[in-house]
Tab-separated table of C-alpha atoms in Angstrom:
chain	number	residue	atom	x	y	z
A	3	MET	CA	214.966	139.978	332.205
A	4	SER	CA	211.784	138.069	331.437
A	5	PHE	CA	209.938	134.920	332.434
A	6	GLU	CA	207.775	132.794	330.146
A	7	ALA	CA	204.993	130.264	330.668
A	8	TRP	CA	203.060	128.225	328.122
A	9	MET	CA	199.348	128.932	327.843
A	10	PRO	CA	197.052	126.463	326.046
A	11	LEU	CA	194.691	127.504	323.275
A	12	PRO	CA	192.016	128.690	322.648
A	13	LEU	CA	192.652	132.099	324.141
A	14	PRO	CA	190.848	132.462	327.474
A	15	LYS	CA	188.183	135.018	328.262
A	16	GLN	CA	189.752	135.788	331.634
A	17	LEU	CA	193.306	135.690	332.967
A	18	VAL	CA	194.477	135.678	336.591
A	19	VAL	CA	198.222	136.242	337.130
A	20	PHE	CA	200.052	136.025	340.475
A	21	GLY	CA	203.571	137.377	341.033
A	22	LEU	CA	204.908	135.147	343.806
A	23	GLY	CA	208.488	135.186	345.051
A	24	ASP	CA	211.025	137.527	346.608
A	25	TRP	CA	210.643	141.063	345.271
A	26	SER	CA	213.307	142.530	347.578
A	27	CYS	CA	216.057	141.559	345.120
A	28	TYR	CA	214.749	144.222	342.724
A	29	SER	CA	214.696	148.010	343.065
A	30	PRO	CA	211.570	149.515	344.730
A	31	ASP	CA	210.320	151.004	341.453
A	32	THR	CA	210.381	147.646	339.640
A	33	SER	CA	207.329	146.571	337.679
A	34	ILE	CA	206.557	143.448	335.629
A	35	ALA	CA	204.723	143.737	332.315
A	36	VAL	CA	202.436	140.820	331.459
A	37	ASP	CA	201.985	140.145	327.724
A	38	VAL	CA	200.507	137.351	325.626
A	39	LEU	CA	202.750	136.372	322.699
A	40	VAL	CA	201.223	134.220	319.945
A	41	THR	CA	203.921	134.243	317.252
A	42	ALA	CA	207.097	136.183	316.593
A	43	GLY	CA	205.523	138.151	313.738
A	44	VAL	CA	202.554	139.448	315.761
A	45	THR	CA	202.884	142.191	318.371
A	46	PRO	CA	202.114	140.852	321.879
A	47	GLN	CA	198.990	142.065	323.661
A	48	ARG	CA	199.469	143.689	327.057
A	49	VAL	CA	197.135	142.366	329.746
A	50	GLY	CA	198.455	144.281	332.757
A	51	MET	CA	201.295	145.185	335.130
A	52	LEU	CA	202.550	143.684	338.395
A	53	GLU	CA	204.177	145.829	341.105
A	54	PRO	CA	205.552	145.187	344.615
A	55	ALA	CA	202.358	146.611	346.131
A	56	ARG	CA	200.094	144.909	343.570
A	57	ARG	CA	201.365	141.396	342.890
A	58	SER	CA	198.299	139.970	341.147
A	59	LEU	CA	195.976	141.007	338.357
A	60	VAL	CA	192.715	139.914	336.797
A	61	TRP	CA	192.242	140.576	333.091
A	62	GLU	CA	188.964	140.324	331.206
A	63	GLY	CA	188.469	141.854	327.800
A	64	ASP	CA	188.685	141.369	324.057
A	65	TRP	CA	191.656	140.089	322.110
A	66	ARG	CA	192.977	142.060	319.170
A	67	THR	CA	191.891	140.769	315.780
A	68	ASP	CA	195.435	139.922	314.640
A	69	ILE	CA	196.125	138.119	317.934
A	70	PHE	CA	192.907	136.132	317.684
A	71	MET	CA	193.394	135.101	314.038
A	72	ALA	CA	197.007	134.102	314.660
A	73	SER	CA	195.937	131.995	317.651
A	74	LEU	CA	193.487	130.063	315.459
A	75	LYS	CA	196.307	129.138	313.087
A	76	GLU	CA	198.528	128.053	315.973
A	77	MET	CA	195.672	126.024	317.465
A	78	ASP	CA	195.259	124.141	314.183
A	79	LYS	CA	198.962	123.259	314.364
A	80	GLY	CA	198.558	122.017	317.941
A	81	ASN	CA	200.757	124.783	319.379
A	82	SER	CA	200.405	126.919	322.496
A	83	VAL	CA	201.016	130.609	323.140
A	84	LYS	CA	203.344	132.246	325.639
A	85	LEU	CA	202.594	134.335	328.688
A	86	VAL	CA	205.617	136.660	328.918
A	87	LEU	CA	206.496	138.504	332.144
A	88	SER	CA	209.072	141.248	331.456
A	89	VAL	CA	210.870	142.757	334.469
A	90	ASN	CA	211.324	146.543	334.296
A	91	GLY	CA	213.773	147.482	337.054
A	92	ARG	CA	217.240	146.965	338.525
A	93	LEU	CA	218.451	143.718	340.074
A	94	LEU	CA	219.978	144.558	343.481
A	95	ARG	CA	221.364	141.097	344.279
A	96	GLY	CA	223.366	138.858	342.002
A	97	VAL	CA	221.598	135.708	343.179
A	98	SER	CA	217.859	135.544	343.665
A	99	SER	CA	215.264	132.816	343.980
A	100	SER	CA	211.632	132.817	342.974
A	101	THR	CA	210.836	130.123	345.535
A	102	PRO	CA	208.726	131.491	348.426
A	103	ALA	CA	210.574	131.754	351.714
A	104	HIS	CA	207.874	129.847	353.581
A	105	PRO	CA	205.963	126.868	352.240
A	106	PHE	CA	202.271	127.336	351.701
A	107	THR	CA	199.967	125.961	354.338
A	108	VAL	CA	198.180	122.770	353.358
A	109	PRO	CA	195.056	122.299	355.486
A	110	GLU	CA	195.000	119.158	357.596
A	111	THR	CA	192.546	116.629	356.192
A	112	THR	CA	189.839	115.750	358.680
A	113	GLN	CA	188.003	112.461	358.905
A	114	SER	CA	185.055	112.422	356.524
A	115	PRO	CA	181.666	111.411	357.991
A	116	VAL	CA	181.232	108.949	355.108
A	117	LEU	CA	184.664	107.398	355.747
A	118	PRO	CA	184.498	106.051	359.324
A	119	ALA	CA	187.880	105.578	360.930
A	120	ASP	CA	187.018	102.128	362.291
A	121	ASP	CA	186.307	100.726	358.803
A	122	MET	CA	189.927	99.916	358.033
A	123	THR	CA	189.732	96.154	357.655
A	124	LEU	CA	189.280	95.908	353.896
A	125	PHE	CA	192.647	94.906	352.305
A	126	GLN	CA	194.428	95.854	355.504
A	127	ASP	CA	196.573	92.742	355.186
A	128	LEU	CA	198.099	94.165	352.005
A	129	GLU	CA	200.132	96.631	353.996
A	130	ASP	CA	203.116	95.552	356.065
A	131	PRO	CA	202.831	97.227	359.498
A	132	THR	CA	206.596	97.157	359.925
A	133	ILE	CA	207.001	99.503	356.981
A	134	VAL	CA	204.673	102.021	358.565
A	135	LYS	CA	206.567	101.885	361.859
A	136	ASN	CA	209.877	102.535	360.125
A	137	GLN	CA	208.684	105.761	358.570
A	138	SER	CA	210.088	109.032	359.772
A	139	SER	CA	208.477	110.182	362.990
A	140	ASP	CA	208.235	113.694	361.598
A	141	VAL	CA	206.062	112.519	358.744
A	142	ALA	CA	204.096	109.823	360.569
A	143	ALA	CA	203.130	111.968	363.509
A	144	GLY	CA	202.941	115.240	361.634
A	145	VAL	CA	205.438	116.880	364.034
A	146	PRO	CA	206.770	120.172	362.656
A	147	ARG	CA	210.497	120.451	362.105
A	148	PRO	CA	212.479	123.054	364.060
A	149	GLY	CA	212.586	126.455	362.493
A	150	ARG	CA	209.655	125.854	360.142
A	151	LYS	CA	206.117	127.018	360.725
A	152	ASP	CA	204.245	125.304	357.900
A	153	VAL	CA	204.722	121.708	356.856
A	154	HIS	CA	202.766	119.304	354.744
A	155	PRO	CA	200.479	116.905	356.624
A	156	ALA	CA	201.374	113.271	357.099
A	157	LEU	CA	200.928	110.885	354.222
A	158	ARG	CA	197.518	109.233	354.172
A	159	THR	CA	196.126	106.121	352.573
A	160	LEU	CA	194.036	106.795	349.473
A	161	ALA	CA	190.419	105.863	350.146
A	162	VAL	CA	188.438	104.455	347.240
A	163	PRO	CA	184.751	103.780	347.920
A	164	CYS	CA	183.472	100.295	347.326
A	165	ALA	CA	180.619	99.462	345.030
A	166	LEU	CA	177.069	98.478	345.804
A	167	LYS	CA	176.349	96.009	348.541
A	168	PRO	CA	174.443	92.969	347.281
A	169	PRO	CA	170.917	92.792	348.671
A	170	SER	CA	170.259	90.100	351.251
A	171	ASP	CA	166.553	89.786	350.470
A	172	LYS	CA	165.245	88.550	347.173
A	173	VAL	CA	164.316	91.495	345.028
A	174	GLU	CA	163.171	91.561	341.455
A	175	PRO	CA	166.062	92.265	339.026
A	176	SER	CA	164.459	95.487	337.844
A	177	GLU	CA	164.372	96.809	341.419
A	178	ALA	CA	167.655	95.369	342.674
A	179	TRP	CA	169.738	98.357	341.695
A	180	ARG	CA	167.398	100.864	343.358
A	181	LYS	CA	166.845	98.891	346.584
A	182	SER	CA	170.436	97.811	347.108
A	183	PRO	CA	171.869	99.822	350.017
A	184	VAL	CA	175.139	101.582	349.433
A	185	CYS	CA	177.759	100.413	351.898
A	186	PRO	CA	180.115	102.934	353.569
A	187	LYS	CA	183.208	103.892	351.683
A	188	LYS	CA	186.238	101.884	352.748
A	189	PRO	CA	189.912	102.308	351.970
A	190	ARG	CA	191.170	100.062	349.214
A	191	LYS	CA	194.670	99.603	347.904
A	192	VAL	CA	195.149	98.734	344.271
A	193	LEU	CA	198.165	96.621	343.410
A	194	PHE	CA	199.739	97.065	339.980
A	195	GLU	CA	201.487	93.721	339.880
A	196	PRO	CA	201.644	91.258	336.953
A	197	THR	CA	199.631	88.102	337.316
A	198	ALA	CA	200.984	84.676	336.444
A	199	SER	CA	199.395	84.793	333.007
A	200	GLU	CA	200.909	88.218	332.324
A	201	ARG	CA	204.369	86.947	333.266
A	202	ASP	CA	203.926	83.996	330.927
A	203	LEU	CA	202.810	86.337	328.170
A	204	GLY	CA	205.833	88.588	328.694
A	205	GLU	CA	208.276	85.676	328.652
A	206	GLU	CA	206.860	84.312	325.411
A	207	GLY	CA	207.314	87.683	323.712
A	208	SER	CA	204.277	87.151	321.495
A	209	TRP	CA	200.524	87.285	321.693
A	210	GLY	CA	199.298	83.808	320.856
A	211	VAL	CA	196.533	82.298	322.956
A	212	LEU	CA	196.509	83.127	326.648
A	213	SER	CA	196.877	80.262	329.072
A	214	ASP	CA	194.271	79.646	331.718
A	215	CYS	CA	194.170	82.456	334.310
A	216	SER	CA	193.948	80.602	337.610
A	217	GLN	CA	194.434	83.755	339.685
A	218	PRO	CA	192.002	86.671	339.645
A	219	CYS	CA	193.285	89.625	337.631
A	220	THR	CA	191.832	92.263	339.960
A	221	LEU	CA	191.203	92.712	343.636
A	222	PRO	CA	187.758	91.459	344.633
A	223	SER	CA	185.043	93.908	345.579
A	224	LEU	CA	181.428	93.566	346.578
A	225	VAL	CA	180.013	94.505	343.179
A	226	SER	CA	182.345	94.971	340.236
A	227	PRO	CA	182.989	93.501	336.788
A	228	SER	CA	184.539	90.057	336.568
A	229	PRO	CA	188.176	89.813	335.367
A	230	ARG	CA	188.387	90.220	331.604
A	231	TRP	CA	190.324	91.405	328.596
A	232	CYS	CA	189.563	92.220	324.929
A	233	HIS	CA	186.612	94.287	326.174
A	234	ALA	CA	185.577	97.767	325.064
A	235	MET	CA	185.072	100.848	327.225
A	236	CYS	CA	183.909	104.345	326.358
A	237	LEU	CA	182.523	107.480	327.968
A	238	SER	CA	178.791	108.025	327.711
A	239	ASP	CA	178.922	111.494	329.267
A	240	GLN	CA	181.356	113.513	331.345
A	241	GLY	CA	180.784	111.431	334.462
A	242	THR	CA	179.850	107.950	333.223
A	243	THR	CA	181.800	105.160	331.546
A	244	ILE	CA	180.281	102.087	329.890
A	245	LEU	CA	182.083	98.711	329.894
A	246	ILE	CA	180.941	96.258	327.222
A	247	GLY	CA	181.839	92.602	326.709
A	248	GLY	CA	185.201	90.945	327.088
A	249	GLN	CA	186.733	87.510	327.517
A	250	GLY	CA	187.331	86.075	330.966
A	251	VAL	CA	188.726	82.946	332.563
A	252	ASP	CA	189.047	79.808	330.382
A	253	GLN	CA	188.688	81.991	327.265
A	254	LYS	CA	184.954	82.231	327.780
A	255	SER	CA	182.825	85.291	327.172
A	256	CYS	CA	181.937	87.235	330.294
A	257	LYS	CA	178.368	86.669	331.434
A	258	ASP	CA	178.234	90.088	333.110
A	259	ALA	CA	178.773	91.817	329.792
A	260	LEU	CA	177.550	95.345	330.510
A	261	TRP	CA	178.542	97.679	333.357
A	262	LYS	CA	178.269	101.372	334.089
A	263	LEU	CA	180.873	103.242	336.151
A	264	GLU	CA	179.944	106.501	337.880
A	265	ILE	CA	183.335	108.198	337.822
A	266	ASP	CA	182.740	110.829	340.509
A	267	SER	CA	181.419	108.334	343.072
A	268	ASP	CA	183.520	105.340	341.915
A	269	PHE	CA	180.484	103.054	341.812
A	270	TRP	CA	180.000	100.141	339.420
A	271	PHE	CA	176.450	99.298	338.350
A	272	PRO	CA	175.413	96.248	336.317
A	273	VAL	CA	173.300	97.517	333.448
A	274	ASP	CA	171.892	94.284	332.034
A	275	PHE	CA	168.669	94.404	334.045
A	276	GLN	CA	168.021	98.018	333.003
A	277	LEU	CA	167.863	97.158	329.310
A	278	GLN	CA	164.505	96.791	327.622
A	279	ASN	CA	165.522	94.037	325.192
A	280	ALA	CA	168.197	91.432	324.514
A	281	THR	CA	171.890	92.250	324.512
A	282	PRO	CA	174.495	91.027	322.003
A	283	LEU	CA	175.951	87.628	322.873
A	284	GLY	CA	179.570	87.075	323.860
A	285	LEU	CA	181.458	90.079	322.565
A	286	TYR	CA	185.226	90.459	322.626
A	287	GLY	CA	187.725	92.095	320.284
A	288	HIS	CA	185.048	94.611	319.304
A	289	THR	CA	184.862	98.413	319.470
A	290	ALA	CA	182.433	100.633	321.370
A	291	THR	CA	182.221	104.224	320.135
A	292	TYR	CA	180.093	106.947	321.709
A	293	ASP	CA	178.398	109.673	319.682
A	294	PRO	CA	177.814	112.674	321.989
A	295	ASP	CA	175.298	114.220	319.574
A	296	THR	CA	172.884	111.276	319.521
A	297	LYS	CA	173.987	109.810	322.899
A	298	ARG	CA	174.332	106.392	321.300
A	299	ILE	CA	177.089	103.795	321.567
A	300	TYR	CA	177.968	101.884	318.392
A	301	ILE	CA	179.246	98.340	318.979
A	302	PHE	CA	180.829	96.800	315.911
A	303	GLY	CA	182.938	93.797	314.975
A	304	GLY	CA	184.725	91.442	317.295
A	305	ILE	CA	184.137	87.770	318.019
A	306	ARG	CA	180.628	86.747	319.036
A	307	GLU	CA	178.997	83.562	320.173
A	308	ASP	CA	176.235	83.936	317.583
A	309	LYS	CA	178.892	84.224	314.821
A	310	ASP	CA	176.961	87.124	313.288
A	311	TYR	CA	179.910	89.457	312.869
A	312	SER	CA	178.575	92.014	310.416
A	313	ASN	CA	175.629	93.508	312.311
A	314	ILE	CA	175.906	96.700	314.320
A	315	TYR	CA	174.449	96.978	317.798
A	316	ILE	CA	173.474	100.471	318.918
A	317	LEU	CA	172.903	101.181	322.605
A	318	ASP	CA	170.760	104.234	323.340
A	319	THR	CA	172.008	105.609	326.676
A	320	VAL	CA	168.848	107.696	327.131
A	321	THR	CA	166.271	104.891	326.861
A	322	TRP	CA	168.739	102.021	327.554
A	323	LYS	CA	167.482	100.045	324.587
A	324	TRP	CA	169.449	97.978	322.101
A	325	LEU	CA	168.949	98.526	318.386
A	326	LEU	CA	170.163	95.851	315.969
A	327	VAL	CA	171.030	97.279	312.546
A	328	VAL	CA	171.336	95.005	309.515
A	329	ALA	CA	173.310	97.391	307.353
A	330	LYS	CA	173.456	97.585	303.582
A	331	GLY	CA	176.422	97.956	301.284
A	332	LYS	CA	179.805	96.248	301.495
A	333	VAL	CA	179.743	95.301	305.169
A	334	PRO	CA	183.201	94.675	306.707
A	335	VAL	CA	183.833	91.668	308.969
A	336	LEU	CA	186.594	92.710	311.373
A	337	THR	CA	188.021	92.357	314.839
A	338	TYR	CA	190.815	94.224	316.692
A	339	HIS	CA	190.134	97.207	314.444
A	340	SER	CA	189.690	100.879	315.379
A	341	ALA	CA	186.533	102.983	315.283
A	342	THR	CA	185.890	106.710	315.695
A	343	ILE	CA	182.838	108.944	315.326
A	344	TYR	CA	183.051	111.989	313.065
A	345	ARG	CA	179.999	114.035	312.042
A	346	LYS	CA	177.604	111.285	313.153
A	347	GLU	CA	179.343	108.649	310.998
A	348	LEU	CA	181.395	105.676	312.200
A	349	PHE	CA	184.910	105.452	310.711
A	350	VAL	CA	186.421	101.953	310.920
A	351	PHE	CA	190.018	101.171	309.951
A	352	GLY	CA	192.248	98.104	309.964
A	353	GLY	CA	191.661	94.908	311.889
A	354	THR	CA	191.589	91.249	310.918
A	355	LEU	CA	189.054	88.485	310.336
A	356	PRO	CA	187.381	87.132	313.486
A	357	ARG	CA	189.009	83.951	314.781
A	358	LYS	CA	188.085	81.919	317.819
A	359	ALA	CA	191.716	81.745	318.943
A	360	SER	CA	192.066	85.149	320.565
A	361	LEU	CA	194.619	87.414	318.910
A	362	THR	CA	195.798	84.754	316.465
A	363	VAL	CA	197.134	86.965	313.714
A	364	GLY	CA	195.655	86.452	310.254
A	365	PRO	CA	195.489	88.664	307.170
A	366	CYS	CA	195.098	92.294	308.208
A	367	SER	CA	193.187	95.111	306.553
A	368	ASN	CA	194.113	98.683	305.692
A	369	VAL	CA	190.741	99.627	304.226
A	370	LEU	CA	188.762	102.575	305.592
A	371	TYR	CA	185.046	101.886	306.017
A	372	VAL	CA	182.396	104.450	306.956
A	373	PHE	CA	178.971	103.593	308.371
A	374	ASN	CA	176.131	106.095	307.935
A	375	PRO	CA	173.497	105.508	310.663
A	376	GLU	CA	170.869	107.652	308.951
A	377	HIS	CA	170.764	105.479	305.821
A	378	GLU	CA	172.135	102.327	307.542
A	379	ILE	CA	174.708	101.784	304.822
A	380	TRP	CA	178.453	101.098	304.651
A	381	TYR	CA	180.680	102.771	302.066
A	382	GLN	CA	184.379	103.264	301.331
A	383	PRO	CA	185.355	106.930	300.904
A	384	ILE	CA	187.789	107.979	298.193
A	385	SER	CA	191.048	108.994	299.863
A	386	GLU	CA	194.318	110.357	298.524
A	387	GLY	CA	197.883	109.728	299.578
A	388	GLU	CA	199.740	106.601	300.623
A	389	LYS	CA	197.680	104.198	302.705
A	390	PRO	CA	198.998	102.882	306.030
A	391	LEU	CA	200.172	99.283	306.133
A	392	PRO	CA	197.543	96.674	307.038
A	393	ARG	CA	197.416	96.309	310.819
A	394	LEU	CA	195.445	95.284	313.884
A	395	GLY	CA	195.521	96.332	317.532
A	396	HIS	CA	196.319	99.942	316.659
A	397	SER	CA	194.791	103.146	318.023
A	398	ALA	CA	192.763	105.794	316.212
A	399	THR	CA	192.077	109.174	317.815
A	400	LEU	CA	189.921	111.984	316.469
A	401	LEU	CA	191.491	115.437	316.781
A	402	LYS	CA	189.123	118.060	315.361
A	403	ASN	CA	188.748	117.003	311.728
A	404	LYS	CA	191.729	114.637	311.667
A	405	ILE	CA	191.983	110.940	312.574
A	406	LEU	CA	195.390	109.964	313.992
A	407	ILE	CA	196.286	106.291	313.515
A	408	PHE	CA	199.272	104.961	315.465
A	409	GLY	CA	201.029	101.656	315.958
A	410	GLY	CA	199.530	98.212	315.732
A	411	ARG	CA	200.756	94.847	314.544
A	412	ARG	CA	201.088	93.127	311.186
A	413	THR	CA	201.918	89.396	311.383
A	414	SER	CA	205.200	89.370	313.348
A	415	LEU	CA	205.924	93.060	312.710
A	416	TYR	CA	205.123	95.609	315.426
A	417	LEU	CA	204.511	99.097	314.052
A	418	SER	CA	205.272	102.540	315.482
A	419	ASP	CA	204.296	104.760	312.564
A	420	MET	CA	201.787	107.609	312.641
A	421	HIS	CA	199.280	108.358	309.885
A	422	ILE	CA	196.827	111.270	309.739
A	423	LEU	CA	193.590	111.186	307.786
A	424	ASP	CA	192.239	114.666	307.111
């Protein structure tokens, strides 16, 4: 008898294995061998043994050469390896369960000092009090059920902190962000419900031009981006996301074009006043791609108020300065394309010509363009194999040294094919 569990690659430097469950169904001399199996043709590597008196183990060591080399091949294929637990012993009972007899204790959540209990007014009207009253008394009051010692605590409302509180006094724009007091975190419920414009869009069954959005697309908060679509968003580091551009109500470009989201603290910050020079005007349908090596964001394509579609804007997230690049070579003019960074070069695929009518489908492209920031030049690499169909609105994801292109639209045809560029 054996149990298996998938283990992601690369192979870890340490392993911690717990043998939970009812061991009384096995003979007293039973042991469980823990092995790592990469492929069927390679002998598994033993990492330890579990016994009734020793139900956990910590392994730290070196992997065999054949195991390590085989794992690299499996990792290139996108596969995982197996953690195999082989039972060495006799089964005393015909029916056994690995589920623990008693549920694990979940500590009761206490009230946080930064989440005061009396600050429950924000969006409180979104919740029907009658629904809360009709909940089970065992869950609502946290009363334990008969015969059970440990139960999960009562369900609680998810608390999401609000953003910055706007300053009441007049402060210079450059100092507003630093002097604005942070208001206490308050609970906020987020509703995932289609707006009127989204229902209209779904009934039409096509893209076309969006009708006027008379209702706000998001719940209001003290400081947050205005409702928008056709924007671009990318990570600038592990804890920060940058929001750039977009089109808002009445099909007008958003005036608050640039925002920074601190993911851990859930705070939105307007970034416009931090910048040292002018920002690009009225962007939507563009791409924003972050290069972790240079810590720069490349903004390319889309529809702009200045109608200068071919230039590249580079935002340095260290100095917060814009750099306008007038590139050389055969410069593409695209919108609703895809862009990825690979080895400090920007790979752009697909898209269509910029049009003022948002998402009005025109002739699409299936040409691959590469921008080299060092020489500020565009070029078209020589590629082999069958090209994907021309498309727009697709996705392109970099996986190691491969770009995966999926989906998109071509005139009235919606695509679901996958292409890989090595």
